[in-house]
């Protein structure tokens, strides 16, 4: 999955746009999504979907699969905010806050009105924020992000560590997939007991193989005369789009305007 996402970042329709523009756009919409109300956050999620699926031509199934991870995480954690319980004697104090409830023994378990409002706000904010980050992840290669950080004088040690970590994510995934395929072809996951045994062996072998890959990587750097800083070549063949720039600016202005109108009382609270 990670390799597929990295491939999409290099082959999407917005690939030739300057990465600085996409970075500024993603973090601007992220800041707006964090500081606005639910209606604006829903609009940001839909707008980012248009940029990712229609403009960048990222397959819709890939984007919605990524969103489903966030949605599942929220749906499994937000009920803790919505469901509450009190003793039967304290029922009058929570009657106005209860949307629906049941008597279980000496306790009253109910769905909280204020908790539901808070959960809805967290859900919309999470989806909007994640959509902005997915736009950045699916349209800008990680090496270009590191190049921008270097251009703005970020510490070389930090960018080099990020590059090595990024590289070893793929090494780790490839090694784990090879080990799992070899075990699965030998029937290592037929039963629960054999699955646990195979998983333990996979983790042990994964650590050993990763250390070997790291040693080979270090020897390769020394053989090539590594001087303490990675040099990555970038052709800088970017073509700014006036249409996309205008649309991004106007869209952000409209979103901020909606939030201002809401604070002024023109729109009802959502």
Short mmCIF file of C-alpha atoms in Angstrom, two decimals:
data_model
loop_
_atom_site.label_atom_id
_atom_site.label_comp_id
_atom_site.label_asym_id
_atom_site.label_seq_id
_atom_site.Cartn_x
_atom_site.Cartn_y
_atom_site.Cartn_z
CA UNK A 1 0.00 0.00 0.00
CA UNK A 2 2.79 2.45 0.88
CA UNK A 3 4.58 1.69 -2.39
CA UNK A 4 1.35 2.30 -4.31
CA UNK A 5 0.85 5.65 -2.58
CA UNK A 6 4.41 6.66 -3.36
CA UNK A 7 3.85 5.73 -7.01
CA UNK A 8 0.70 7.89 -7.14
CA UNK A 9 2.63 10.84 -5.73
CA UNK A 10 4.99 10.63 -8.73
CA UNK A 11 2.36 9.99 -11.42
CA UNK A 12 -0.66 12.15 -10.51
CA UNK A 13 -1.98 14.92 -12.78
CA UNK A 14 -0.79 17.66 -10.38
CA UNK A 15 2.78 16.37 -10.44
CA UNK A 16 4.12 19.31 -12.49
CA UNK A 17 2.75 21.96 -10.15
CA UNK A 18 5.40 23.54 -7.89
CA UNK A 19 5.53 21.56 -4.62
CA UNK A 20 5.73 24.83 -2.67
CA UNK A 21 2.28 25.78 -3.95
CA UNK A 22 0.79 22.44 -2.95
CA UNK A 23 2.49 22.57 0.44
CA UNK A 24 1.17 26.07 1.17
CA UNK A 25 -2.31 25.10 -0.04
CA UNK A 26 -2.40 21.93 2.09
CA UNK A 27 -1.28 23.67 5.30
CA UNK A 28 -3.57 26.65 4.70
CA UNK A 29 -6.63 24.43 4.38
CA UNK A 30 -5.40 22.42 7.36
CA UNK A 31 -5.23 25.57 9.48
CA UNK A 32 -8.73 26.55 8.32
CA UNK A 33 -10.12 23.09 9.12
CA UNK A 34 -8.68 23.19 12.64
CA UNK A 35 -10.06 26.62 13.49
CA UNK A 36 -13.54 26.53 11.89
CA UNK A 37 -16.92 24.92 12.56
CA UNK A 38 -18.48 21.75 11.18
CA UNK A 39 -20.05 23.17 8.00
CA UNK A 40 -16.73 24.59 6.77
CA UNK A 41 -14.95 21.36 7.70
CA UNK A 42 -17.40 19.29 5.66
CA UNK A 43 -16.91 21.64 2.69
CA UNK A 44 -13.13 21.27 3.05
CA UNK A 45 -13.43 17.47 2.99
CA UNK A 46 -15.54 17.61 -0.18
CA UNK A 47 -13.24 20.19 -1.79
CA UNK A 48 -10.13 18.14 -1.05
CA UNK A 49 -11.89 15.14 -2.57
CA UNK A 50 -12.38 17.14 -5.79
CA UNK A 51 -8.69 18.09 -5.86
CA UNK A 52 -7.52 14.54 -5.18
CA UNK A 53 -9.93 12.48 -7.28
CA UNK A 54 -10.84 14.85 -10.14
CA UNK A 55 -7.84 17.16 -10.53
CA UNK A 56 -5.01 14.82 -9.47
CA UNK A 57 -6.77 11.74 -10.94
CA UNK A 58 -6.10 9.62 -7.89
CA UNK A 59 -8.32 6.49 -8.04
CA UNK A 60 -11.44 7.08 -5.96
CA UNK A 61 -11.21 3.62 -4.37
CA UNK A 62 -7.71 4.42 -3.06
CA UNK A 63 -8.79 7.75 -1.60
CA UNK A 64 -11.96 6.39 0.01
CA UNK A 65 -10.02 3.45 1.40
CA UNK A 66 -7.64 5.88 3.07
CA UNK A 67 -10.57 7.87 4.43
CA UNK A 68 -12.16 4.68 5.73
CA UNK A 69 -9.17 4.12 8.03
CA UNK A 70 -9.82 7.47 9.68
CA UNK A 71 -13.57 6.87 9.76
CA UNK A 72 -13.21 3.46 11.41
CA UNK A 73 -10.81 4.86 14.00
CA UNK A 74 -13.24 7.68 14.82
CA UNK A 75 -16.28 5.41 14.98
CA UNK A 76 -14.52 3.11 17.44
CA UNK A 77 -13.32 5.91 19.71
CA UNK A 78 -16.06 8.57 19.60
CA UNK A 79 -18.78 6.46 21.32
CA UNK A 80 -16.81 6.97 24.55
CA UNK A 81 -17.77 10.66 24.32
CA UNK A 82 -21.41 10.01 23.44
CA UNK A 83 -22.35 7.29 25.94
CA UNK A 84 -22.59 8.21 29.60
CA UNK A 85 -24.04 6.71 32.74
CA UNK A 86 -25.32 7.89 36.12
CA UNK A 87 -27.05 6.39 39.10
CA UNK A 88 -30.84 6.24 38.90
CA UNK A 89 -31.08 8.78 41.70
CA UNK A 90 -29.23 11.36 39.56
CA UNK A 91 -31.47 10.91 36.51
CA UNK A 92 -33.23 14.31 36.86
CA UNK A 93 -29.89 16.13 36.58
CA UNK A 94 -29.13 14.62 33.15
CA UNK A 95 -32.65 14.43 31.73
CA UNK A 96 -32.18 17.45 29.45
CA UNK A 97 -28.85 16.12 28.19
CA UNK A 98 -30.19 12.64 27.39
CA UNK A 99 -31.15 11.82 23.82
CA UNK A 100 -31.86 8.15 24.48
CA UNK A 101 -31.29 5.98 27.51
CA UNK A 102 -31.90 2.66 29.22
CA UNK A 103 -32.19 1.58 32.84
CA UNK A 104 -29.63 -1.11 33.68
CA UNK A 105 -29.95 -2.12 37.30
CA UNK A 106 -29.21 0.88 39.49
CA UNK A 107 -27.73 2.88 36.63
CA UNK A 108 -29.12 4.91 33.75
CA UNK A 109 -27.07 4.58 30.55
CA UNK A 110 -27.79 7.28 27.98
CA UNK A 111 -26.53 9.01 24.84
CA UNK A 112 -25.44 12.50 25.78
CA UNK A 113 -26.60 15.47 23.70
CA UNK A 114 -23.50 17.53 24.50
CA UNK A 115 -21.26 14.50 23.96
CA UNK A 116 -22.84 13.87 20.55
CA UNK A 117 -22.23 17.48 19.52
CA UNK A 118 -18.61 17.18 20.64
CA UNK A 119 -18.18 13.85 18.83
CA UNK A 120 -19.63 15.31 15.60
CA UNK A 121 -17.22 18.25 15.80
CA UNK A 122 -14.25 15.92 16.30
CA UNK A 123 -15.36 13.69 13.42
CA UNK A 124 -15.72 16.54 10.91
CA UNK A 125 -12.46 18.13 12.03
CA UNK A 126 -10.62 14.82 11.73
CA UNK A 127 -11.96 14.12 8.23
CA UNK A 128 -11.14 17.65 7.02
CA UNK A 129 -7.63 17.60 8.48
CA UNK A 130 -6.86 14.13 7.16
CA UNK A 131 -8.14 15.10 3.70
CA UNK A 132 -5.66 17.99 3.60
CA UNK A 133 -2.80 15.71 4.63
CA UNK A 134 -3.86 13.07 2.09
CA UNK A 135 -3.77 15.73 -0.63
CA UNK A 136 -0.17 16.49 0.33
CA UNK A 137 0.78 12.82 0.60
CA UNK A 138 -0.81 11.79 -2.71
CA UNK A 139 0.41 14.72 -4.84
CA UNK A 140 3.87 15.62 -3.49
CA UNK A 141 6.71 13.04 -3.36
CA UNK A 142 8.43 12.84 0.00
CA UNK A 143 11.82 13.72 -1.49
CA UNK A 144 10.42 17.02 -2.76
CA UNK A 145 9.14 17.85 0.71
CA UNK A 146 12.64 17.21 2.07
CA UNK A 147 14.09 19.43 -0.66
CA UNK A 148 11.78 22.25 0.39
CA UNK A 149 12.80 21.80 4.02
CA UNK A 150 16.47 22.01 3.04
CA UNK A 151 15.83 25.09 0.94
CA UNK A 152 14.35 26.81 3.97
CA UNK A 153 17.40 25.96 6.10
CA UNK A 154 16.08 23.06 8.10
CA UNK A 155 18.89 21.13 9.83
CA UNK A 156 20.58 18.70 7.45
CA UNK A 157 20.69 16.04 10.17
CA UNK A 158 16.89 16.18 10.50
CA UNK A 159 16.21 15.88 6.76
CA UNK A 160 18.74 13.05 6.38
CA UNK A 161 17.12 11.11 9.24
CA UNK A 162 13.71 11.58 7.65
CA UNK A 163 15.06 10.31 4.32
CA UNK A 164 16.62 7.22 5.93
CA UNK A 165 13.41 6.47 7.86
CA UNK A 166 11.39 6.84 4.67
CA UNK A 167 13.74 4.48 2.84
CA UNK A 168 13.63 1.84 5.58
CA UNK A 169 9.82 1.84 5.68
CA UNK A 170 9.85 0.28 2.21
CA UNK A 171 12.68 -2.11 3.13
CA UNK A 172 10.72 -3.23 6.20
CA UNK A 173 7.49 -3.74 4.25
CA UNK A 174 9.23 -5.63 1.44
CA UNK A 175 11.06 -7.92 3.86
CA UNK A 176 7.89 -8.60 5.87
CA UNK A 177 5.95 -9.41 2.69
CA UNK A 178 8.66 -11.83 1.48
CA UNK A 179 8.77 -13.63 4.83
CA UNK A 180 4.97 -13.84 5.06
CA UNK A 181 4.71 -15.21 1.52
CA UNK A 182 7.32 -17.87 2.26
CA UNK A 183 5.56 -18.91 5.48
CA UNK A 184 2.11 -18.86 3.92
CA UNK A 185 3.24 -21.07 1.01
CA UNK A 186 4.34 -23.67 3.56
CA UNK A 187 1.00 -23.60 5.40
CA UNK A 188 2.28 -21.60 8.33
CA UNK A 189 -1.06 -19.87 8.95
CA UNK A 190 -3.49 -22.80 8.69
CA UNK A 191 -4.44 -22.85 12.39
CA UNK A 192 -4.40 -20.33 15.21
CA UNK A 193 -1.50 -22.09 16.96
CA UNK A 194 0.62 -22.27 13.80
CA UNK A 195 -0.26 -18.64 12.98
CA UNK A 196 1.04 -17.42 16.34
CA UNK A 197 4.20 -19.50 15.96
CA UNK A 198 4.77 -18.25 12.41
CA UNK A 199 4.14 -14.66 13.48
CA UNK A 200 6.75 -14.94 16.24
CA UNK A 201 9.27 -16.36 13.76
CA UNK A 202 8.42 -13.61 11.26
CA UNK A 203 9.06 -10.86 13.84
CA UNK A 204 12.40 -12.41 14.82
CA UNK A 205 13.50 -12.87 11.23
CA UNK A 206 12.28 -9.38 10.35
CA UNK A 207 14.57 -7.82 12.96
CA UNK A 208 17.52 -9.89 11.78
CA UNK A 209 16.91 -9.13 8.08
CA UNK A 210 16.45 -5.42 8.80
CA UNK A 211 19.78 -5.24 10.62
CA UNK A 212 21.43 -6.99 7.68
CA UNK A 213 19.88 -4.51 5.25
CA UNK A 214 21.07 -1.64 7.42
CA UNK A 215 24.61 -3.04 7.44
CA UNK A 216 24.57 -3.41 3.65
CA UNK A 217 23.18 0.14 3.33
CA UNK A 218 26.00 1.50 5.50
CA UNK A 219 28.66 -0.34 3.49
CA UNK A 220 27.15 0.99 0.27
CA UNK A 221 27.33 4.57 1.56
CA UNK A 222 30.96 4.17 2.61
CA UNK A 223 31.87 2.65 -0.76
CA UNK A 224 30.37 5.67 -2.52
CA UNK A 225 32.27 8.19 -0.41
CA UNK A 226 29.44 9.37 1.85
CA UNK A 227 30.43 12.67 3.47
CA UNK A 228 27.63 13.04 6.00
CA UNK A 229 24.92 14.59 3.78
CA UNK A 230 22.60 13.03 1.22
CA UNK A 231 22.42 14.79 -2.13
CA UNK A 232 19.18 14.32 -4.08
CA UNK A 233 18.93 15.73 -7.59
CA UNK A 234 15.76 17.56 -8.62
CA UNK A 235 15.14 18.74 -12.19
CA UNK A 236 12.82 21.60 -11.08
CA UNK A 237 10.66 21.24 -14.19
CA UNK A 238 7.53 22.69 -12.67
CA UNK A 239 4.74 24.59 -14.40
CA UNK A 240 2.62 26.89 -12.19
CA UNK A 241 -1.06 26.90 -13.10
CA UNK A 242 -2.88 30.22 -12.92
CA UNK A 243 -6.24 28.47 -12.87
CA UNK A 244 -5.41 26.23 -9.91
CA UNK A 245 -3.80 29.13 -8.05
CA UNK A 246 -6.86 31.35 -8.46
CA UNK A 247 -9.21 28.53 -7.49
CA UNK A 248 -7.19 27.72 -4.38
CA UNK A 249 -7.09 31.35 -3.24
CA UNK A 250 -10.77 31.98 -3.94
CA UNK A 251 -11.75 28.73 -2.23
CA UNK A 252 -9.81 29.59 0.93
CA UNK A 253 -11.30 33.12 0.95
CA UNK A 254 -14.83 31.67 0.64
CA UNK A 255 -14.21 29.22 3.49
CA UNK A 256 -12.86 31.97 5.75
CA UNK A 257 -15.81 34.17 4.74
CA UNK A 258 -18.27 31.45 5.74
CA UNK A 259 -16.65 31.20 9.15
CA UNK A 260 -16.78 34.98 9.60
CA UNK A 261 -20.46 35.03 8.60
CA UNK A 262 -21.18 32.25 11.06
CA UNK A 263 -19.45 34.13 13.89
CA UNK A 264 -21.43 37.23 12.95
CA UNK A 265 -24.68 35.31 13.36
CA UNK A 266 -25.68 35.28 9.69
CA UNK A 267 -25.78 31.48 9.67
CA UNK A 268 -27.27 29.32 12.38
CA UNK A 269 -24.93 27.18 14.44
CA UNK A 270 -24.25 23.78 12.84
#
